[in-house]
Coordinates of C-alpha atoms in Angstrom, one line a residue:
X1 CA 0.0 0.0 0.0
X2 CA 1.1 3.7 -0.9
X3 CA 1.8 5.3 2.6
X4 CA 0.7 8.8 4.0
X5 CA 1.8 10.3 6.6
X6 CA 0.0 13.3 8.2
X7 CA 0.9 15.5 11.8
X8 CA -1.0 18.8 13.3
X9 CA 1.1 20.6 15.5
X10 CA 1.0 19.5 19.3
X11 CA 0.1 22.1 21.7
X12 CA 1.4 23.3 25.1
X13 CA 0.2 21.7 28.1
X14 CA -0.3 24.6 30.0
X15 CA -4.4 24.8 30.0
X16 CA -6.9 22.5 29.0
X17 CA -7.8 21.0 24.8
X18 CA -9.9 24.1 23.5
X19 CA -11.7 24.1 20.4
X20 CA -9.1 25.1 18.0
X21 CA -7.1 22.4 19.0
X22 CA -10.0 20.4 18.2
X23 CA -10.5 22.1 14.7
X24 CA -7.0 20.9 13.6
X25 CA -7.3 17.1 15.2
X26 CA -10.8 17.4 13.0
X27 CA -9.3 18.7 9.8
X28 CA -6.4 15.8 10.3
X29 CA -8.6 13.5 10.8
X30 CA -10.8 14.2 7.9
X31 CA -7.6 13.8 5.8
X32 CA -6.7 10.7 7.6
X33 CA -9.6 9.1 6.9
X34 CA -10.1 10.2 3.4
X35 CA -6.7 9.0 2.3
X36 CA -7.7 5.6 4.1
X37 CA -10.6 5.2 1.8
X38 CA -8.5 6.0 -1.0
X39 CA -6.4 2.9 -0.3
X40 CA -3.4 4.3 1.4
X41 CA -1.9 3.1 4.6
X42 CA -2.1 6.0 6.9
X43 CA 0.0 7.6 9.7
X44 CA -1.8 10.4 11.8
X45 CA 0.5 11.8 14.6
X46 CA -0.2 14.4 17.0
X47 CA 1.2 14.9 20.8
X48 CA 2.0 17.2 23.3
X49 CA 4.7 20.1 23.4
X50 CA 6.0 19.9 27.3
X51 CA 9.1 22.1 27.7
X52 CA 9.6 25.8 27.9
X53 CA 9.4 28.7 30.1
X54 CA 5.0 29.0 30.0
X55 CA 5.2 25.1 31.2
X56 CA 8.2 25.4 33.8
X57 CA 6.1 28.5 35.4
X58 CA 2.7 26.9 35.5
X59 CA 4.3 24.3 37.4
X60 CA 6.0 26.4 39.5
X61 CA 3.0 28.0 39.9
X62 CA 1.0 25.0 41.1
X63 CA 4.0 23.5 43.3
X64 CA 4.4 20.7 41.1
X65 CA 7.6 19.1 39.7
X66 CA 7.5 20.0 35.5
X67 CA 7.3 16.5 35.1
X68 CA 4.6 15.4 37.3
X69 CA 2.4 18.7 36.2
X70 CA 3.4 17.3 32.5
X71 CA 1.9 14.2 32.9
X72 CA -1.3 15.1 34.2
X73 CA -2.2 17.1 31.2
X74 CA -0.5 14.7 28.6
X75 CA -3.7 12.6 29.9
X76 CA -6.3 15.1 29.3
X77 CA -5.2 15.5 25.8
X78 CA -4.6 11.6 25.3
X79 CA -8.5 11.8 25.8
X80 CA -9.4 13.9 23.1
X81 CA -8.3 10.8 20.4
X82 CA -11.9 9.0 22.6
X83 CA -13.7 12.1 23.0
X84 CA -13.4 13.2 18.9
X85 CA -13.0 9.5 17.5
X86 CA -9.7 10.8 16.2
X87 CA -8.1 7.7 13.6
X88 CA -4.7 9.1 15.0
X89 CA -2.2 6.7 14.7
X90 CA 0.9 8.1 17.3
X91 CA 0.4 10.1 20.4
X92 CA 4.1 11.8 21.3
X93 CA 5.2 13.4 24.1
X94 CA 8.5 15.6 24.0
X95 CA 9.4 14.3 27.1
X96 CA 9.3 10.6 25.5
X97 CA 12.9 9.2 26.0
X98 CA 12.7 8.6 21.9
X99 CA 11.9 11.8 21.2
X100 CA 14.7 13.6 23.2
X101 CA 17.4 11.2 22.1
X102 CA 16.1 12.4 18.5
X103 CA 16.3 15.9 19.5
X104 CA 19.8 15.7 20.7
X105 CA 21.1 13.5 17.3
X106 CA 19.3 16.1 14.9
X107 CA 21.4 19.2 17.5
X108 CA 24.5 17.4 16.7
X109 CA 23.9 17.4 13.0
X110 CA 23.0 21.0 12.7
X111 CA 26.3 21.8 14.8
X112 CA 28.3 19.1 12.6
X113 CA 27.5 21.0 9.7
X114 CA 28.3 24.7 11.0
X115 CA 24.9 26.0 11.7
X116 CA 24.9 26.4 15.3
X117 CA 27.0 28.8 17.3
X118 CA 27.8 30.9 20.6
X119 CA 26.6 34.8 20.9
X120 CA 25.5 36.8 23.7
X121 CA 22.3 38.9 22.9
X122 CA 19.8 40.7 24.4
X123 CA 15.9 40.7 23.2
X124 CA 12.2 40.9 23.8
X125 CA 10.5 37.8 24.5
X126 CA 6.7 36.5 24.4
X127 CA 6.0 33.8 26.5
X128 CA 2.8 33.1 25.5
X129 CA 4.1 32.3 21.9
X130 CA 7.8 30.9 23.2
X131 CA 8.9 33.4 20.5
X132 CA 11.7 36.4 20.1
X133 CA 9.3 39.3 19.1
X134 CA 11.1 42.4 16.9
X135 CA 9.7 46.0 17.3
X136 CA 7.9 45.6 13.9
X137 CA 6.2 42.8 15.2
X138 CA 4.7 44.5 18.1
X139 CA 1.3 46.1 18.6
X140 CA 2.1 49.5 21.2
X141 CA 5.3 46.9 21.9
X142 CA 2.7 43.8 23.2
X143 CA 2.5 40.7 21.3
X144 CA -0.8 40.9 18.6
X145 CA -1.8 37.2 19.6
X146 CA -1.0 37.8 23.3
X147 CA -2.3 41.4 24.0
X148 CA -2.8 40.8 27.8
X149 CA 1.0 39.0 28.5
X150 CA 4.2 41.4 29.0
X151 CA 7.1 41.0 27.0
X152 CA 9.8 39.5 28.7
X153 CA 13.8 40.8 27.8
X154 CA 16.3 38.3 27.5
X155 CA 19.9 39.3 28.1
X156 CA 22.4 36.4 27.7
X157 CA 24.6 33.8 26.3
X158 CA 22.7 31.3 24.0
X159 CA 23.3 29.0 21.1
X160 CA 21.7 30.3 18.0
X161 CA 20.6 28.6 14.8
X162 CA 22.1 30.2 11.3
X163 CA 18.3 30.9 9.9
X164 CA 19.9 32.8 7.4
X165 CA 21.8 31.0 5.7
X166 CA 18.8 29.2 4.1
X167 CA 16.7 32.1 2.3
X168 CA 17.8 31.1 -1.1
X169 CA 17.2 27.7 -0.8
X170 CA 13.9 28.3 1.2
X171 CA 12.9 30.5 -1.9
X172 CA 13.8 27.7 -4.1
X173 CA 11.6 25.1 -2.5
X174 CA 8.9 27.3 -2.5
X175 CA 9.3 28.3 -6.2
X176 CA 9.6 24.3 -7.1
X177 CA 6.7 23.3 -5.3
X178 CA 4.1 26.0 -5.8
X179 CA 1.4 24.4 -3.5
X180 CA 4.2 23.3 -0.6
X181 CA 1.8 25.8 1.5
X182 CA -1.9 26.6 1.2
X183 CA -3.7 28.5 0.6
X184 CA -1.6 30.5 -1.8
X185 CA -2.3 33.5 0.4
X186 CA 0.0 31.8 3.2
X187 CA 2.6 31.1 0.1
X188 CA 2.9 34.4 -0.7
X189 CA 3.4 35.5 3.0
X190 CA 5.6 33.1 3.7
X191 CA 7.6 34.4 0.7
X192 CA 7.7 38.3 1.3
X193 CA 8.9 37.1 5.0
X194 CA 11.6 35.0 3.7
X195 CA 12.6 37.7 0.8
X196 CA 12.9 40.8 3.1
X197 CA 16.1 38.4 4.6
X198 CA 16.2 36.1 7.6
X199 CA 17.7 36.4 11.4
X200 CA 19.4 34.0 13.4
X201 CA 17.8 33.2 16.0
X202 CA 18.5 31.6 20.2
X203 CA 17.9 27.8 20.2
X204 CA 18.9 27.3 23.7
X205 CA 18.4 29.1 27.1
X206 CA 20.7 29.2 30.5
X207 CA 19.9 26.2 32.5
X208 CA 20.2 28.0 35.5
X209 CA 17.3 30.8 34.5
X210 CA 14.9 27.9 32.7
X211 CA 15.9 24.4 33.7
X212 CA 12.9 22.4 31.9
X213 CA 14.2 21.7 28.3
X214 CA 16.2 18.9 26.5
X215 CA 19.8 19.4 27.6
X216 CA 22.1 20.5 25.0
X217 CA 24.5 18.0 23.9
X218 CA 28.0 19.1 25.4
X219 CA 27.3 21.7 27.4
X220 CA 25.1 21.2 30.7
X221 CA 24.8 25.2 31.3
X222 CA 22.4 24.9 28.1
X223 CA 18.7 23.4 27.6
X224 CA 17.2 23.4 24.4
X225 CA 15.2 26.2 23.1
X226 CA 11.3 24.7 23.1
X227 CA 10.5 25.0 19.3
X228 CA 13.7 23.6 18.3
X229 CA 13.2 20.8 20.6
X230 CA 9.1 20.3 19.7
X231 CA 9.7 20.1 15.9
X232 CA 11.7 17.4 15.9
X233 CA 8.7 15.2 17.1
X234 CA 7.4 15.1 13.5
X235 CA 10.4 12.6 12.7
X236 CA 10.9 11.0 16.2
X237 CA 7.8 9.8 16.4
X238 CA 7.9 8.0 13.2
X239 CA 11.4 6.4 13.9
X240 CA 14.4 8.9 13.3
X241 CA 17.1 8.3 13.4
X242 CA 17.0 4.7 15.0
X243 CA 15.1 3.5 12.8
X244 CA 15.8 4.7 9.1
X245 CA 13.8 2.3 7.3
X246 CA 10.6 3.2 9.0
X247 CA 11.5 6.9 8.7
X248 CA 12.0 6.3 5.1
X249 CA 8.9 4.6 4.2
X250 CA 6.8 7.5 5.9
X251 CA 8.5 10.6 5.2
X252 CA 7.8 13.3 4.0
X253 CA 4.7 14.9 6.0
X254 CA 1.7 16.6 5.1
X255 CA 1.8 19.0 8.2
X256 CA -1.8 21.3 9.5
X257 CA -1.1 24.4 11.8
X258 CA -2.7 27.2 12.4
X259 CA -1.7 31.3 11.1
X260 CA -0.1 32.3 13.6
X261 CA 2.7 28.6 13.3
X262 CA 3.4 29.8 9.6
X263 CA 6.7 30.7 9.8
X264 CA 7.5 28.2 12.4
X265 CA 6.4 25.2 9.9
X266 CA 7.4 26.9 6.7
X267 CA 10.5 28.3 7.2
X268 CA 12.0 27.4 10.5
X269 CA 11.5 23.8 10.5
X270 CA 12.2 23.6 6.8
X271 CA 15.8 25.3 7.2
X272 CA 16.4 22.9 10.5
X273 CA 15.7 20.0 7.9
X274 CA 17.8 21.3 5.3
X275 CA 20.7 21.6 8.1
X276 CA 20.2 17.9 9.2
X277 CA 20.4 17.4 5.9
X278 CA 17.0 16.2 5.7
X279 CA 14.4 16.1 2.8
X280 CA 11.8 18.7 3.6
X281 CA 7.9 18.4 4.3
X282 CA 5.8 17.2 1.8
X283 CA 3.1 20.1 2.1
X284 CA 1.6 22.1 4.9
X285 CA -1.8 23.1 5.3
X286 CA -2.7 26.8 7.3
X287 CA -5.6 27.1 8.8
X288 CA -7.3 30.1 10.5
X289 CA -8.6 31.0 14.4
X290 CA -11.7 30.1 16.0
X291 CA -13.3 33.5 17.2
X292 CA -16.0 34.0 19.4
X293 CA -18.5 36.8 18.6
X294 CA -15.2 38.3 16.4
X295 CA -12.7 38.1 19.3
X296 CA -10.0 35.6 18.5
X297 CA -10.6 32.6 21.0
X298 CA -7.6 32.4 23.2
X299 CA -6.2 31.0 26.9
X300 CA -5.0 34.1 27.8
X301 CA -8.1 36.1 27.1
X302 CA -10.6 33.0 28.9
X303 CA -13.0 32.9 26.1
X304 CA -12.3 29.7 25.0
X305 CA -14.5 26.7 24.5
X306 CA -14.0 23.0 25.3
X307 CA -15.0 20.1 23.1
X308 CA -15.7 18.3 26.0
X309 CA -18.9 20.5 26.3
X310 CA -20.1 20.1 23.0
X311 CA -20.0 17.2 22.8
X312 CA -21.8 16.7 26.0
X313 CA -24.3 19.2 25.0
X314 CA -24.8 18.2 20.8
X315 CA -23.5 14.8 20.3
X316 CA -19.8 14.3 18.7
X317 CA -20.4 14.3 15.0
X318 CA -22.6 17.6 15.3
X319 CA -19.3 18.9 16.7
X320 CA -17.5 17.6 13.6
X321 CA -19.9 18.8 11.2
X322 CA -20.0 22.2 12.9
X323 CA -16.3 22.9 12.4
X324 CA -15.6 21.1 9.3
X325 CA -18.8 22.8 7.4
X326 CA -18.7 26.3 9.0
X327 CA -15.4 27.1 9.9
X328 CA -13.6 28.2 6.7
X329 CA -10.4 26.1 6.5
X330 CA -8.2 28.9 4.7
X331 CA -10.2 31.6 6.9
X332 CA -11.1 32.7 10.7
X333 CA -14.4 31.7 11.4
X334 CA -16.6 32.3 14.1
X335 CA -18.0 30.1 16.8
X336 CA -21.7 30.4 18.7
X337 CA -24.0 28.3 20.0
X338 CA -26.8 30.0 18.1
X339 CA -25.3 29.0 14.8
X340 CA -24.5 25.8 15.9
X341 CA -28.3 24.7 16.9
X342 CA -29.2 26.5 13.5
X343 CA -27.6 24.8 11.7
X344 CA -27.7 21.4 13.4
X345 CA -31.4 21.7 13.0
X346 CA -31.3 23.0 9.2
X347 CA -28.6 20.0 7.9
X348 CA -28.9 17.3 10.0
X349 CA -31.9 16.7 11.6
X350 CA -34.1 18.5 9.3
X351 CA -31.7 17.7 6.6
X352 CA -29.6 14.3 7.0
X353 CA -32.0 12.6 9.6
X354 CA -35.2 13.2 8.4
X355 CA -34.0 12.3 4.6
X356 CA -32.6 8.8 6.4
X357 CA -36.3 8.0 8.5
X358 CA -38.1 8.9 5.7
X359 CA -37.1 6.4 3.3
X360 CA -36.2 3.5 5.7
X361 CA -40.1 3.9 6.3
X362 CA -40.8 3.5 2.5
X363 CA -38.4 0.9 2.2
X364 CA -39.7 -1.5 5.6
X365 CA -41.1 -4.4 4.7
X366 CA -39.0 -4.9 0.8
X367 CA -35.9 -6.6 0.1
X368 CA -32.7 -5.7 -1.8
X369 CA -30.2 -7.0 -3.4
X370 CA -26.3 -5.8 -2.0
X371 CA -25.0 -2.6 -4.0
X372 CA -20.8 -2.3 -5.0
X373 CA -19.0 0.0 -2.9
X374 CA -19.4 3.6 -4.0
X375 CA -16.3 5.1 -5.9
X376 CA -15.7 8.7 -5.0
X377 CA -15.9 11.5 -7.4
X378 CA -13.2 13.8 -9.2
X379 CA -14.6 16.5 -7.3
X380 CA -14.2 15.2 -3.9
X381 CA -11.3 14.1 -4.1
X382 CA -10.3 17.5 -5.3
X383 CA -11.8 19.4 -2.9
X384 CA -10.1 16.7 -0.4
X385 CA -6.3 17.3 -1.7
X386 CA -6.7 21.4 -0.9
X387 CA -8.5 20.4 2.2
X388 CA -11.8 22.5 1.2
X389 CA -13.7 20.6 3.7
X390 CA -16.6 22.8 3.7
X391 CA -16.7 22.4 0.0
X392 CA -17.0 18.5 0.2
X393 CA -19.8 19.2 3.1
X394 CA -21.5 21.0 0.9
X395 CA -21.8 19.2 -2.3
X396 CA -22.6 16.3 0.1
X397 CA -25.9 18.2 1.2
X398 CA -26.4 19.4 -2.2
X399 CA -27.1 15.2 -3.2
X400 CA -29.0 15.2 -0.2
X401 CA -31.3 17.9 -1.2
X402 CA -31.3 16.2 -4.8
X403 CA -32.8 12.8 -3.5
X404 CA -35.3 15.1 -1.2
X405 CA -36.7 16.8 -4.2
X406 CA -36.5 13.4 -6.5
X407 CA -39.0 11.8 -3.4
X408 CA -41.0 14.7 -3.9
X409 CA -41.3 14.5 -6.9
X410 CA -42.3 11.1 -7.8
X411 CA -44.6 10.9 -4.4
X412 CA -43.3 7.2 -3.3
X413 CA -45.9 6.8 -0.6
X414 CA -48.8 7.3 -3.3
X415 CA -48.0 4.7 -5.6
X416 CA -49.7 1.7 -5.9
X417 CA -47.8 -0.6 -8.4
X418 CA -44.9 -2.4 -6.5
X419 CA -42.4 -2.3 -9.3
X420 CA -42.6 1.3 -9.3
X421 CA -42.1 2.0 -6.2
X422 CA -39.1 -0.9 -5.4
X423 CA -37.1 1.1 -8.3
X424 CA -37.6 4.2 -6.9
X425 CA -36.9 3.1 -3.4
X426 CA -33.5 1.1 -5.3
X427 CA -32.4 4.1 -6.8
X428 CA -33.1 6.1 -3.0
X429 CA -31.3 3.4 -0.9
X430 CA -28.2 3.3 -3.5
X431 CA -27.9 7.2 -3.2
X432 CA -28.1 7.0 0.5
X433 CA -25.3 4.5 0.6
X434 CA -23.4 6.9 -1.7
X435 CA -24.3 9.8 0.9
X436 CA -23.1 7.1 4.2
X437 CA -19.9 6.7 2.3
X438 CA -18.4 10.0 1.5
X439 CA -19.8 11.1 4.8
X440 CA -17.1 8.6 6.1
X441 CA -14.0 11.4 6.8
X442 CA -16.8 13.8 8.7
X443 CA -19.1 12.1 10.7
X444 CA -18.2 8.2 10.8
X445 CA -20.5 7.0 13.8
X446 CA -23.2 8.5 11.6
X447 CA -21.9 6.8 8.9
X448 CA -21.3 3.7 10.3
X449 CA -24.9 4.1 11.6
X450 CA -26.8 4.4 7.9
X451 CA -24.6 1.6 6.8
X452 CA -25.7 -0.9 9.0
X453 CA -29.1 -0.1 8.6
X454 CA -29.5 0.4 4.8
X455 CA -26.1 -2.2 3.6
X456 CA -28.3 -4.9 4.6
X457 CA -31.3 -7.1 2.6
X458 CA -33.9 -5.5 4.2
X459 CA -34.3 -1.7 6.1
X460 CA -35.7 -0.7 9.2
X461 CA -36.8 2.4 10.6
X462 CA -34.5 3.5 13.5
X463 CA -34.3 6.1 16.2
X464 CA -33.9 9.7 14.6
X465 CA -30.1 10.1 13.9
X466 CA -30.3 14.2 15.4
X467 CA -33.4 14.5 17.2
X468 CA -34.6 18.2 16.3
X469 CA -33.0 20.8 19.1
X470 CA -35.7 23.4 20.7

């Protein structure tokens, strides 16, 4: 079988899974799932980022050792793969002994081959984004994406990473591989970035000031920097550099972040790669924020929303639909509950579930003959690749709506001849299996659930699928 391999970032653990972190282990999954029923054999990682300054503080803060505080959130998120029915394949940890080993090896290489060096230097800092921040960067000198945090300044002796050495050959990859980062818009940003010319930048920090990092290998005054350290996990958790064969047969990645990880994902970690002398990422795939009532949804601002509650409150593939159909991949989109019970009542239960009951009602009492496995079209599959998710959602309604109007149209319940009405009811049932099929990526219990009861000989009416919300 072809292989695919596919990673989202992995966030801090220094506050509960919100619902942008549940947007991207959606989006992945989709993929994930898609590519399975296009035959490949699939590898879906995501994790948890556990070293740095925020996550030595907040367990400072809450008298616990890093590692202990570490591990009692590492569970939480672990629970997300239950809670969303996540396909994921690998679950790493940046404290995993693999992972750290890995970190050190690929350290090593960048040093071997003259891309790490020495320098005392003195800047401001964001916490909240583990990020240097320059003046341009800055918003009345606060971080845009963490208004409420102060910026911290660093003053000291670090190792630093030669960042610019690579913008030609960062160019060149991006002028090679016009869609190594979409959308386009995110291309071209990425671009006018690199082209203005590229900094060095600190990849370690004094032990002594921040002790909770990988240590740097040959100098225990050092710990690794956290993003150098957390981008390694998309290649230790698939082998490197034990295992070459296995790294091999699954690399290179199809990576999903969000915005505001752009130049993290499509420059940084592509330089580091090119430094290990390592082939670079297959493709990576930006997504927008989450907002709520316009306001991006953040930690630090405590508007954010937990999946947990949803899916307590509206089931888990209403979730899934919501942010797969409404939120626009490329795009912010906004979150509230209004919209969310308008359109769970307007496309699933008015939509979906009562197209489902209507016709396993019409159908009870007949028997069918077994129908081939569906084949997807051209145009899912291309709205698939360029992960227009919303698009698929919506052409998926759209033959939904079709088979609605055909029912209405040729009035099943008021015909009398039974040859008329078992082809009509053929044709239905065989466009409903279509329908339970391509819904697989989205909403697979629901799936799963028109499968069982329309795959079979004979139909039967069921419980509704989304009983209607008041």
């Amino acid at each position: 079988m072809n292989k695919f391999y596919i990673t989202t970032t992995i966030p801090y653990v220094n506050a509960d899974p919100h619902i942008g972190l549940a947007l991207e282990l959606l989006q992945a999954d989709a993929i994930a799932r898609y590519k399975r029923l296009s035959g490949y054999d699939v590898c879906f990682n995501w994790g948890t980022d556990e070293h740095g300054l925020k996550i030595y503080r907040k367990a400072i803060e809450q008298n616990k050792e890093p590692q202990k505080y570490c591990d009692e959130y590492a569970v939480k998120f672990k629970k997300l793969i239950g809670l969303l029915n996540l396909s994921s394949t690998n679950f790493i940890r940046t404290t995993d002994n693999n992972h750290i080993k890995a970190a050190r090896e690929f350290w090593t290489r960048c040093l071997k081959n003259g891309d790490i060096y020495k320098k005392t230097y003195h800047s401001k800092y964001c916490v909240g984004c583990e990020l240097e921040k320059t003046d341009s960067e800055l918003d009345h000198n606060r971080c845009p994406t963490h208004p409420t945090l102060e910026l911290e300044i660093i003053n000291e002796e670090n190792y630093f990473f030669r960042f610019s050495k690579y913008q030609q050959k960062l160019l060149a990859l991006y002028d090679k591989h016009p869609d190594f980062v979409i959308p386009k818009s995110r291309l071209k940003e990425i671009k006018t970035f690199v082209k203005k010319g590229l900094v060095d930048f600190s990849v370690s920090r004094l032990k002594k000031k921040m002790p909770w990092g990988v240590d740097v290998p040959n100098d225990p005054e050092q710990v690794m920097y956290v993003w150098f350290d957390a981008l390694v996990n998309y290649i230790s958790t698939i082998g490197w550099p034990e295992n070459e064969k296995k790294f091999q047969a699954w690399w290179p990645v199809v990576q999903i972040a969000g915005k505001d990880n752009l130049r993290q994902q499509s420059a940084i970690w592509q330089a580091m790669l090119m430094s290990a002398e390592l082939p670079t990422s297959k493709q990576i795939f930006i997504h927008g924020f989450i907002t709520s009532e316009g306001q991006r949804m953040s930690k630090s601002l405590g508007n954010v929303v937990s999946p947990s509650d949803l899916v307590d409150k509206y089931g888990l593939d209403s979730l899934r639909y919501y942010l797969l159909r409404e939120i626009p991949p490329y795009d912010d989109g906004d979150y509230s509950d209004r919209r969310f019970k308008e359109l769970y009542n307007a496309d699933l239960a008015n939509g979906l579930g009562n197209l489902i009951a209507r016709v396993a009602k019409l159908c009870q009492g007949l028997e069918f003959k077994p129908v081939k496995t569906p084949v997807l079209s051209e145009k899912y599959r291309k709205n698939m690749e360029i992960f227009r998710f919303d698009l698929t959602l919506e052409n998926i309604w759209l033959e939904i709506k079709t088979l609605d109007k055909y029912l209405d149209k040729t009035k099943p319940w008021q015909i009398k001849k039974p040859e008329e009405l078992y082809e009509i009811l053929v044709f239905a049932r065989e466009k409903i299996l279509t329908v339970s099929y391509q819904l697989q990526p989205f909403l697979p219990e629901t799936s799963e659930k028109i499968f069982k009861q329309f795959s079979g000989p004979s139909v039967k009416s069921e419980s509704p699928l989304f009983p209607r919300l008041k």
